[in-house]
Amino acid sequence: MSGTRITVTVVSSPAQHLAVLTSQGRGDRLLHVERLPAREARLAQWPAEVAPVVLSALLAGGIERPWSHQRSAMDLALAGRHVVLATGTASGKSLGYLVPMLSAAAEGAATPGRRGATALYLSPTKALAADQLARIEALAVPGVRAATYDGDTPPDERRWVREHANVVLTNPDLLHHSLLPGHERWSRFLRALTHVVVDECHVYRGVFGSHVASVLRRLRRVAARYGSSPTFVLASATVSDPAAHASALVGMPVAAVTEDGSPRGAMTFALWEPSADEEGSRRSATTEAAEILAGLVLDGVQTVAFARSRAGAEALATSARRRVELDDPTGAGGIAAYRGGYLPQDRRELEGRLRSGDVRGLAATNALELGIDVSGLDAVVMAGWPGRRASLWQQAGRAGRAGEESLAVLVAADDPLDTYLVRHPEAIFGAPVETTVMDPFNPHVLGPHLAAAAAELPVGEQDLSMFGPDARRLLDALVTKGILRRRPAGWFWAREDRPADHISLRGVNDVVAVVETRTGRVLGTIDEAAAHSQAHTGAVHVHQGDTWVVTDLDLESRAAHVVRGDPGWSTSAQSVSRFDILDRERSVRRARAEVSFGSVRVTTQVTGFIRRLPSGEVIGTHPLDLPERSLATRAVWWTVPEEVLEASGVDPARVPGALHAAEHAAIGMLPLVATSDRWDVGGVSTALHPDTGLPTVMVFDGYPGGAGFAERGFTAFETWVRATRDAVLGCGCATGCPACVQSPKCGNGNDPLDKAGAVTVLELALAPATG
């Protein structure tokens, strides 16, 4: 309850932290404790090839010897071999690529009158590039001229960077939109390019990964035009097959270094399930995590709590702040929120306050999951399963101060997968991290990039193998559409505009500014698709703990106008969806159902929103007039004849609710077999679909062209659906709850839902074919 006082107790170990957290009648919430042992350091010597000025800078900075995995990566990179370094959070991966990169730059710059070797560093976020620049500048290696080059770089600085910097830190977006289309201006830099660093490469998965794979191939082609063939050095969190993923990204064989030689303190990892009220409804993970965060902060434990959404991070910080105020009014200022959509200066300030210790508790989205240097915290709390084991360990790895013991707590959300995992710890601690799903030859992605490549340099026959087996067909299709021209020398760009302007690497074509109506101040941004459901007129919007109400969403000018104020309720959008099957590529007939995979078009429209009091009571439903949004993607679906359902006890009146509940549960369990989370995929169900003529349940990738999640669901259908059925059956509720068949993102307000009918639908889908 929000009014519960938390007793302040000074504690010094994870076991004591847990004892305090489970006191006051909360012991039944702790389902499992895993003790992860400490790891000793394995040291190595510096390679002889390290430039003397770089070695001097490292020794002066207190880095006397590298760890074994750093040395292995250095050896491969210094020998000109492409390498991916995939070790745990805070294992010093950056040193593995900085030493070869800085050595080349420093040695080249030592020659009078020469710029020398150059290096390009790519990260998924501007914040990470800024963080790495600070590390390079702190080393102060003579001859190294490093600079960031991104959308925030002033025009007058850009020319200096192009002409003088020998280490440029940027992101794939700027590489795609600026450097490659304008490669002539970068000719001196590209001619001397010896190293390309791709940091946090596990982030490049799904459709985003497919885009980045095409951008890196375009970079290789343009670099070759200027006579360079750089060595690629990639860094990744732990993934199941880093060599395969890195090789798919760059299009060349990549060696993997995975044996972690860094020291690590012991970790206590707790699995926590919120309690239920008298009606069987479970407390939300956000509420529970806020209580845990507040308790840890009051006990002097610097903690980051991860939420799964921007709104969740804001709500978690606000709730934790209120709880701390009950016992320590001065300590509430030490709790803050951190998420995407904040202005750059706000994020930098928060990062600095966290490092200095001024912020004792931070509620964050996975924007803080990447390699920004905020490791060395005491504890990490995760409000809900982050979607992947790789993300789980990346987030948990933020705890661990200089080899000291640390605490990680996973709080189960009202979600079937979360419930399943905290009750089956072997599925977390006894299982490897997932395969990273990424298709570098996704035709929906590759086609536009081939057009962009042709605009940079004509695409010749010699380039086809780089872009995959369908490259010729896609190029010819672009010729048919008048986008390219075919000449004896290759394929040429045939239009006046820039093809790169029509490609969004992250699947976000527009962003909507959140603007304070009274002053015109921009508070932050939100992508255009999310604005339909989160920043519509009448929506309650939380930003850095302050509550705002959206007075107008102007999609034409891409602005959501807000006024400050807390109306006392929250809002959630309602939507309708339909789906058209475009192509059934594969199908398997089972005894009672047919399972298919193929291309579909999903059309959705936000039609209204609901106002709810903090108690959950609905106090109003309001219509909205927003345009439809259409998505061409890939899906897995199954059909069950109506007469089979009726013979199994699901009469026609119950079919919609049974299918709808099965759809929700299946979406929640898909991450068990695919590298996705609930927000990566969508679903629809209908008692009579016009394309199948049957009751149909569909789960689709939430990205244009697909991302591989639905295909994985098709290939692992039995494992996926069996676990879904077990999760629904194993839930103790009577008619359905957020832990089994209710969904936090349902556009129909979770109505109708039929839990018992869902079990029948899932069991019918599992019945094996006979004969």
PDB file of C-alpha atoms in Angstrom, residues 460-675:
ATOM      1  CA  GLY A 460      28.363  -3.629 -60.373  1.00  0.00           C
ATOM      2  CA  GLU A 461      28.312  -7.376 -60.872  1.00  0.00           C
ATOM      3  CA  GLN A 462      31.216  -7.670 -58.436  1.00  0.00           C
ATOM      4  CA  ASP A 463      29.026  -6.234 -55.658  1.00  0.00           C
ATOM      5  CA  LEU A 464      26.189  -8.755 -55.896  1.00  0.00           C
ATOM      6  CA  SER A 465      27.722 -11.417 -53.636  1.00  0.00           C
ATOM      7  CA  MET A 466      28.090  -8.857 -50.839  1.00  0.00           C
ATOM      8  CA  PHE A 467      24.337  -8.201 -50.808  1.00  0.00           C
ATOM      9  CA  GLY A 468      23.110 -11.793 -50.955  1.00  0.00           C
ATOM     10  CA  PRO A 469      21.431 -14.207 -53.374  1.00  0.00           C
ATOM     11  CA  ASP A 470      18.392 -11.996 -54.104  1.00  0.00           C
ATOM     12  CA  ALA A 471      20.380  -8.867 -54.906  1.00  0.00           C
ATOM     13  CA  ARG A 472      20.067  -9.162 -58.698  1.00  0.00           C
ATOM     14  CA  ARG A 473      16.321  -9.758 -58.541  1.00  0.00           C
ATOM     15  CA  LEU A 474      15.823  -6.788 -56.231  1.00  0.00           C
ATOM     16  CA  LEU A 475      17.980  -4.544 -58.421  1.00  0.00           C
ATOM     17  CA  ASP A 476      16.019  -5.526 -61.502  1.00  0.00           C
ATOM     18  CA  ALA A 477      12.774  -4.791 -59.658  1.00  0.00           C
ATOM     19  CA  LEU A 478      14.104  -1.317 -58.853  1.00  0.00           C
ATOM     20  CA  VAL A 479      14.836  -0.845 -62.552  1.00  0.00           C
ATOM     21  CA  THR A 480      11.247  -1.857 -63.415  1.00  0.00           C
ATOM     22  CA  LYS A 481       9.964   0.759 -60.968  1.00  0.00           C
ATOM     23  CA  GLY A 482      12.118   3.466 -62.550  1.00  0.00           C
ATOM     24  CA  ILE A 483      14.234   3.900 -59.430  1.00  0.00           C
ATOM     25  CA  LEU A 484      17.450   2.574 -61.037  1.00  0.00           C
ATOM     26  CA  ARG A 485      18.786   2.378 -64.596  1.00  0.00           C
ATOM     27  CA  ARG A 486      20.598  -0.686 -65.939  1.00  0.00           C
ATOM     28  CA  ARG A 487      23.760   0.035 -67.922  1.00  0.00           C
ATOM     29  CA  PRO A 488      26.623  -2.250 -69.037  1.00  0.00           C
ATOM     30  CA  ALA A 489      28.694  -0.961 -66.100  1.00  0.00           C
ATOM     31  CA  GLY A 490      25.985  -1.768 -63.555  1.00  0.00           C
ATOM     32  CA  TRP A 491      22.902  -0.317 -61.890  1.00  0.00           C
ATOM     33  CA  PHE A 492      22.687   3.496 -61.565  1.00  0.00           C
ATOM     34  CA  TRP A 493      20.480   5.803 -59.472  1.00  0.00           C
ATOM     35  CA  ALA A 494      17.858   7.335 -61.793  1.00  0.00           C
ATOM     36  CA  ARG A 495      16.154  10.018 -59.687  1.00  0.00           C
ATOM     37  CA  GLU A 496      16.846  13.497 -58.352  1.00  0.00           C
ATOM     38  CA  ASP A 497      16.090  12.866 -54.659  1.00  0.00           C
ATOM     39  CA  ARG A 498      18.239  11.055 -52.079  1.00  0.00           C
ATOM     40  CA  PRO A 499      17.251   7.425 -51.426  1.00  0.00           C
ATOM     41  CA  ALA A 500      18.682   7.495 -47.895  1.00  0.00           C
ATOM     42  CA  ASP A 501      16.026  10.042 -46.925  1.00  0.00           C
ATOM     43  CA  HIS A 502      13.332   7.406 -47.513  1.00  0.00           C
ATOM     44  CA  ILE A 503      14.876   4.792 -45.194  1.00  0.00           C
ATOM     45  CA  SER A 504      14.492   4.848 -41.410  1.00  0.00           C
ATOM     46  CA  LEU A 505      16.922   2.426 -39.764  1.00  0.00           C
ATOM     47  CA  ARG A 506      14.922   2.178 -36.564  1.00  0.00           C
ATOM     48  CA  GLY A 507      11.483   1.890 -38.112  1.00  0.00           C
ATOM     49  CA  VAL A 508      10.527   5.362 -36.897  1.00  0.00           C
ATOM     50  CA  ASN A 509       9.863   7.707 -39.791  1.00  0.00           C
ATOM     51  CA  ASP A 510       8.766  10.704 -37.719  1.00  0.00           C
ATOM     52  CA  VAL A 511       8.985  11.876 -34.166  1.00  0.00           C
ATOM     53  CA  VAL A 512       6.442  14.014 -32.388  1.00  0.00           C
ATOM     54  CA  ALA A 513       7.679  16.807 -30.133  1.00  0.00           C
ATOM     55  CA  VAL A 514       6.042  17.116 -26.710  1.00  0.00           C
ATOM     56  CA  VAL A 515       5.578  20.888 -26.355  1.00  0.00           C
ATOM     57  CA  GLU A 516       4.510  22.891 -23.319  1.00  0.00           C
ATOM     58  CA  THR A 517       1.593  24.975 -24.574  1.00  0.00           C
ATOM     59  CA  ARG A 518       2.216  27.993 -22.342  1.00  0.00           C
ATOM     60  CA  THR A 519       5.905  28.536 -23.139  1.00  0.00           C
ATOM     61  CA  GLY A 520       6.505  26.606 -26.353  1.00  0.00           C
ATOM     62  CA  ARG A 521       9.310  24.673 -24.616  1.00  0.00           C
ATOM     63  CA  VAL A 522      10.048  21.203 -26.026  1.00  0.00           C
ATOM     64  CA  LEU A 523       9.976  18.730 -23.135  1.00  0.00           C
ATOM     65  CA  GLY A 524      10.985  15.664 -25.160  1.00  0.00           C
ATOM     66  CA  THR A 525       9.988  13.520 -28.107  1.00  0.00           C
ATOM     67  CA  ILE A 526       7.941  10.415 -28.872  1.00  0.00           C
ATOM     68  CA  ASP A 527       7.820   8.434 -32.093  1.00  0.00           C
ATOM     69  CA  GLU A 528       4.831   9.064 -34.317  1.00  0.00           C
ATOM     70  CA  ALA A 529       3.352   5.574 -33.996  1.00  0.00           C
ATOM     71  CA  ALA A 530       3.482   5.688 -30.189  1.00  0.00           C
ATOM     72  CA  ALA A 531       1.974   9.185 -30.205  1.00  0.00           C
ATOM     73  CA  HIS A 532      -1.323   7.734 -31.463  1.00  0.00           C
ATOM     74  CA  SER A 533      -1.697   5.677 -28.278  1.00  0.00           C
ATOM     75  CA  GLN A 534       0.318   7.677 -25.719  1.00  0.00           C
ATOM     76  CA  ALA A 535       0.100  11.351 -26.718  1.00  0.00           C
ATOM     77  CA  HIS A 536      -3.387  11.652 -28.202  1.00  0.00           C
ATOM     78  CA  THR A 537      -5.642  14.505 -27.199  1.00  0.00           C
ATOM     79  CA  GLY A 538      -6.697  13.910 -23.596  1.00  0.00           C
ATOM     80  CA  ALA A 539      -3.795  11.567 -22.748  1.00  0.00           C
ATOM     81  CA  VAL A 540      -2.073  11.860 -19.369  1.00  0.00           C
ATOM     82  CA  HIS A 541       1.678  12.091 -20.030  1.00  0.00           C
ATOM     83  CA  VAL A 542       4.413  11.788 -17.361  1.00  0.00           C
ATOM     84  CA  HIS A 543       7.826  13.393 -17.937  1.00  0.00           C
ATOM     85  CA  GLN A 544      10.627  13.389 -15.304  1.00  0.00           C
ATOM     86  CA  GLY A 545       8.078  12.818 -12.567  1.00  0.00           C
ATOM     87  CA  ASP A 546       5.803  15.678 -13.632  1.00  0.00           C
ATOM     88  CA  THR A 547       2.323  14.962 -14.949  1.00  0.00           C
ATOM     89  CA  TRP A 548       1.012  16.681 -18.069  1.00  0.00           C
ATOM     90  CA  VAL A 549      -2.245  16.456 -20.019  1.00  0.00           C
ATOM     91  CA  VAL A 550      -2.202  16.493 -23.818  1.00  0.00           C
ATOM     92  CA  THR A 551      -4.527  19.245 -25.060  1.00  0.00           C
ATOM     93  CA  ASP A 552      -3.925  18.631 -28.771  1.00  0.00           C
ATOM     94  CA  LEU A 553      -2.080  16.106 -30.959  1.00  0.00           C
ATOM     95  CA  ASP A 554      -1.222  17.775 -34.267  1.00  0.00           C
ATOM     96  CA  LEU A 555       0.108  15.012 -36.516  1.00  0.00           C
ATOM     97  CA  GLU A 556       0.619  17.382 -39.445  1.00  0.00           C
ATOM     98  CA  SER A 557       3.048  19.563 -37.512  1.00  0.00           C
ATOM     99  CA  ARG A 558       4.238  16.577 -35.441  1.00  0.00           C
ATOM    100  CA  ALA A 559       3.605  18.177 -32.074  1.00  0.00           C
ATOM    101  CA  ALA A 560       1.707  17.136 -28.954  1.00  0.00           C
ATOM    102  CA  HIS A 561       0.762  20.203 -26.907  1.00  0.00           C
ATOM    103  CA  VAL A 562       0.596  19.670 -23.147  1.00  0.00           C
ATOM    104  CA  VAL A 563      -0.270  21.559 -19.985  1.00  0.00           C
ATOM    105  CA  ARG A 564       1.063  20.737 -16.546  1.00  0.00           C
ATOM    106  CA  GLY A 565      -1.304  19.157 -14.065  1.00  0.00           C
ATOM    107  CA  ASP A 566      -2.346  15.853 -12.516  1.00  0.00           C
ATOM    108  CA  PRO A 567      -6.049  15.216 -13.137  1.00  0.00           C
ATOM    109  CA  GLY A 568      -6.087  12.266 -10.739  1.00  0.00           C
ATOM    110  CA  TRP A 569      -6.528   9.566 -13.362  1.00  0.00           C
ATOM    111  CA  SER A 570      -4.496   7.716 -15.984  1.00  0.00           C
ATOM    112  CA  THR A 571      -5.403   7.044 -19.602  1.00  0.00           C
ATOM    113  CA  SER A 572      -5.066   4.027 -21.895  1.00  0.00           C
ATOM    114  CA  ALA A 573      -5.811   3.902 -25.598  1.00  0.00           C
ATOM    115  CA  GLN A 574      -8.301   1.611 -27.325  1.00  0.00           C
ATOM    116  CA  SER A 575      -7.765   0.377 -30.861  1.00  0.00           C
ATOM    117  CA  VAL A 576      -9.156  -1.947 -33.496  1.00  0.00           C
ATOM    118  CA  SER A 577      -7.177  -4.167 -35.877  1.00  0.00           C
ATOM    119  CA  ARG A 578      -7.746  -6.256 -38.944  1.00  0.00           C
ATOM    120  CA  PHE A 579      -5.373  -8.424 -40.894  1.00  0.00           C
ATOM    121  CA  ASP A 580      -5.199  -9.607 -44.494  1.00  0.00           C
ATOM    122  CA  ILE A 581      -3.209 -12.704 -45.454  1.00  0.00           C
ATOM    123  CA  LEU A 582      -1.077 -11.821 -48.482  1.00  0.00           C
ATOM    124  CA  ASP A 583       0.916 -15.030 -48.930  1.00  0.00           C
ATOM    125  CA  ARG A 584       0.905 -18.333 -47.026  1.00  0.00           C
ATOM    126  CA  GLU A 585       4.496 -19.490 -47.431  1.00  0.00           C
ATOM    127  CA  ARG A 586       4.496 -22.581 -45.221  1.00  0.00           C
ATOM    128  CA  SER A 587       1.829 -24.687 -43.572  1.00  0.00           C
ATOM    129  CA  VAL A 588       1.644 -27.742 -41.297  1.00  0.00           C
ATOM    130  CA  ARG A 589      -1.578 -29.670 -40.782  1.00  0.00           C
ATOM    131  CA  ARG A 590      -2.062 -31.088 -37.299  1.00  0.00           C
ATOM    132  CA  ALA A 591      -4.853 -33.377 -36.056  1.00  0.00           C
ATOM    133  CA  ARG A 592      -7.250 -30.585 -35.021  1.00  0.00           C
ATOM    134  CA  ALA A 593      -5.633 -27.430 -36.417  1.00  0.00           C
ATOM    135  CA  GLU A 594      -3.568 -26.042 -39.259  1.00  0.00           C
ATOM    136  CA  VAL A 595      -0.503 -23.877 -38.536  1.00  0.00           C
ATOM    137  CA  SER A 596       0.765 -21.434 -41.167  1.00  0.00           C
ATOM    138  CA  PHE A 597       3.453 -18.821 -41.699  1.00  0.00           C
ATOM    139  CA  GLY A 598       3.547 -16.062 -44.281  1.00  0.00           C
ATOM    140  CA  SER A 599       3.116 -12.420 -45.228  1.00  0.00           C
ATOM    141  CA  VAL A 600       0.225 -10.353 -43.905  1.00  0.00           C
ATOM    142  CA  ARG A 601      -1.007  -6.781 -43.808  1.00  0.00           C
ATOM    143  CA  VAL A 602      -2.135  -5.509 -40.405  1.00  0.00           C
ATOM    144  CA  THR A 603      -4.229  -2.353 -40.189  1.00  0.00           C
ATOM    145  CA  THR A 604      -4.774  -0.695 -36.811  1.00  0.00           C
ATOM    146  CA  GLN A 605      -6.552   2.418 -35.659  1.00  0.00           C
ATOM    147  CA  VAL A 606      -6.683   4.058 -32.237  1.00  0.00           C
ATOM    148  CA  THR A 607     -10.387   4.733 -31.784  1.00  0.00           C
ATOM    149  CA  GLY A 608     -10.618   6.067 -28.250  1.00  0.00           C
ATOM    150  CA  PHE A 609      -9.233   6.042 -24.741  1.00  0.00           C
ATOM    151  CA  ILE A 610     -10.247   5.071 -21.218  1.00  0.00           C
ATOM    152  CA  ARG A 611      -9.770   7.118 -18.052  1.00  0.00           C
ATOM    153  CA  ARG A 612      -8.999   5.139 -14.894  1.00  0.00           C
ATOM    154  CA  LEU A 613      -8.628   6.081 -11.249  1.00  0.00           C
ATOM    155  CA  PRO A 614      -5.572   4.756  -9.338  1.00  0.00           C
ATOM    156  CA  SER A 615      -7.861   2.026  -7.969  1.00  0.00           C
ATOM    157  CA  GLY A 616      -8.369   0.768 -11.527  1.00  0.00           C
ATOM    158  CA  GLU A 617     -11.985   1.951 -11.723  1.00  0.00           C
ATOM    159  CA  VAL A 618     -12.967   3.137 -15.213  1.00  0.00           C
ATOM    160  CA  ILE A 619     -14.538   6.601 -15.030  1.00  0.00           C
ATOM    161  CA  GLY A 620     -14.904   7.401 -18.718  1.00  0.00           C
ATOM    162  CA  THR A 621     -14.531   6.207 -22.298  1.00  0.00           C
ATOM    163  CA  HIS A 622     -13.870   8.782 -25.015  1.00  0.00           C
ATOM    164  CA  PRO A 623     -13.742   8.473 -28.830  1.00  0.00           C
ATOM    165  CA  LEU A 624     -10.810   9.672 -30.948  1.00  0.00           C
ATOM    166  CA  ASP A 625     -10.580  10.436 -34.661  1.00  0.00           C
ATOM    167  CA  LEU A 626      -7.118   9.277 -35.693  1.00  0.00           C
ATOM    168  CA  PRO A 627      -6.009   7.844 -39.067  1.00  0.00           C
ATOM    169  CA  GLU A 628      -5.440   4.162 -39.720  1.00  0.00           C
ATOM    170  CA  ARG A 629      -1.897   2.786 -39.737  1.00  0.00           C
ATOM    171  CA  SER A 630      -0.947  -0.133 -41.990  1.00  0.00           C
ATOM    172  CA  LEU A 631       1.900  -2.616 -41.550  1.00  0.00           C
ATOM    173  CA  ALA A 632       3.106  -5.232 -44.053  1.00  0.00           C
ATOM    174  CA  THR A 633       4.874  -7.915 -42.036  1.00  0.00           C
ATOM    175  CA  ARG A 634       5.205 -11.677 -41.352  1.00  0.00           C
ATOM    176  CA  ALA A 635       2.978 -13.744 -39.104  1.00  0.00           C
ATOM    177  CA  VAL A 636       2.313 -17.200 -37.697  1.00  0.00           C
ATOM    178  CA  TRP A 637      -1.317 -18.229 -37.400  1.00  0.00           C
ATOM    179  CA  TRP A 638      -3.393 -21.276 -36.709  1.00  0.00           C
ATOM    180  CA  THR A 639      -6.968 -22.195 -37.489  1.00  0.00           C
ATOM    181  CA  VAL A 640      -9.362 -24.572 -35.710  1.00  0.00           C
ATOM    182  CA  PRO A 641     -12.688 -25.495 -37.341  1.00  0.00           C
ATOM    183  CA  GLU A 642     -15.749 -24.258 -35.455  1.00  0.00           C
ATOM    184  CA  GLU A 643     -17.235 -27.756 -35.275  1.00  0.00           C
ATOM    185  CA  VAL A 644     -14.018 -29.023 -33.621  1.00  0.00           C
ATOM    186  CA  LEU A 645     -14.231 -26.252 -31.031  1.00  0.00           C
ATOM    187  CA  GLU A 646     -17.895 -26.987 -30.356  1.00  0.00           C
ATOM    188  CA  ALA A 647     -17.228 -30.720 -30.024  1.00  0.00           C
ATOM    189  CA  SER A 648     -14.555 -29.819 -27.446  1.00  0.00           C
ATOM    190  CA  GLY A 649     -17.003 -27.765 -25.368  1.00  0.00           C
ATOM    191  CA  VAL A 650     -16.438 -24.272 -26.784  1.00  0.00           C
ATOM    192  CA  ASP A 651     -19.795 -23.235 -28.214  1.00  0.00           C
ATOM    193  CA  PRO A 652     -20.008 -20.424 -30.825  1.00  0.00           C
ATOM    194  CA  ALA A 653     -20.785 -17.746 -28.209  1.00  0.00           C
ATOM    195  CA  ARG A 654     -17.519 -18.515 -26.394  1.00  0.00           C
ATOM    196  CA  VAL A 655     -15.274 -18.724 -29.469  1.00  0.00           C
ATOM    197  CA  PRO A 656     -14.275 -15.000 -29.630  1.00  0.00           C
ATOM    198  CA  GLY A 657     -13.220 -14.915 -25.984  1.00  0.00           C
ATOM    199  CA  ALA A 658     -11.376 -18.249 -26.213  1.00  0.00           C
ATOM    200  CA  LEU A 659      -9.400 -17.182 -29.281  1.00  0.00           C
ATOM    201  CA  HIS A 660      -8.688 -13.735 -27.840  1.00  0.00           C
ATOM    202  CA  ALA A 661      -7.374 -15.186 -24.571  1.00  0.00           C
ATOM    203  CA  ALA A 662      -5.239 -17.759 -26.420  1.00  0.00           C
ATOM    204  CA  GLU A 663      -3.786 -14.954 -28.557  1.00  0.00           C
ATOM    205  CA  HIS A 664      -2.816 -12.894 -25.485  1.00  0.00           C
ATOM    206  CA  ALA A 665      -1.214 -15.843 -23.728  1.00  0.00           C
ATOM    207  CA  ALA A 666       0.690 -16.907 -26.862  1.00  0.00           C
ATOM    208  CA  ILE A 667       2.115 -13.402 -27.331  1.00  0.00           C
ATOM    209  CA  GLY A 668       3.224 -13.379 -23.709  1.00  0.00           C
ATOM    210  CA  MET A 669       5.048 -16.704 -24.097  1.00  0.00           C
ATOM    211  CA  LEU A 670       6.672 -16.135 -27.509  1.00  0.00           C
ATOM    212  CA  PRO A 671       9.906 -14.786 -25.933  1.00  0.00           C
ATOM    213  CA  LEU A 672      10.496 -18.281 -24.574  1.00  0.00           C
ATOM    214  CA  VAL A 673      11.423 -19.403 -28.109  1.00  0.00           C
ATOM    215  CA  ALA A 674      12.209 -16.134 -29.928  1.00  0.00           C
ATOM    216  CA  THR A 675      14.372 -13.097 -29.219  1.00  0.00           C
TER     217      THR A 675
END
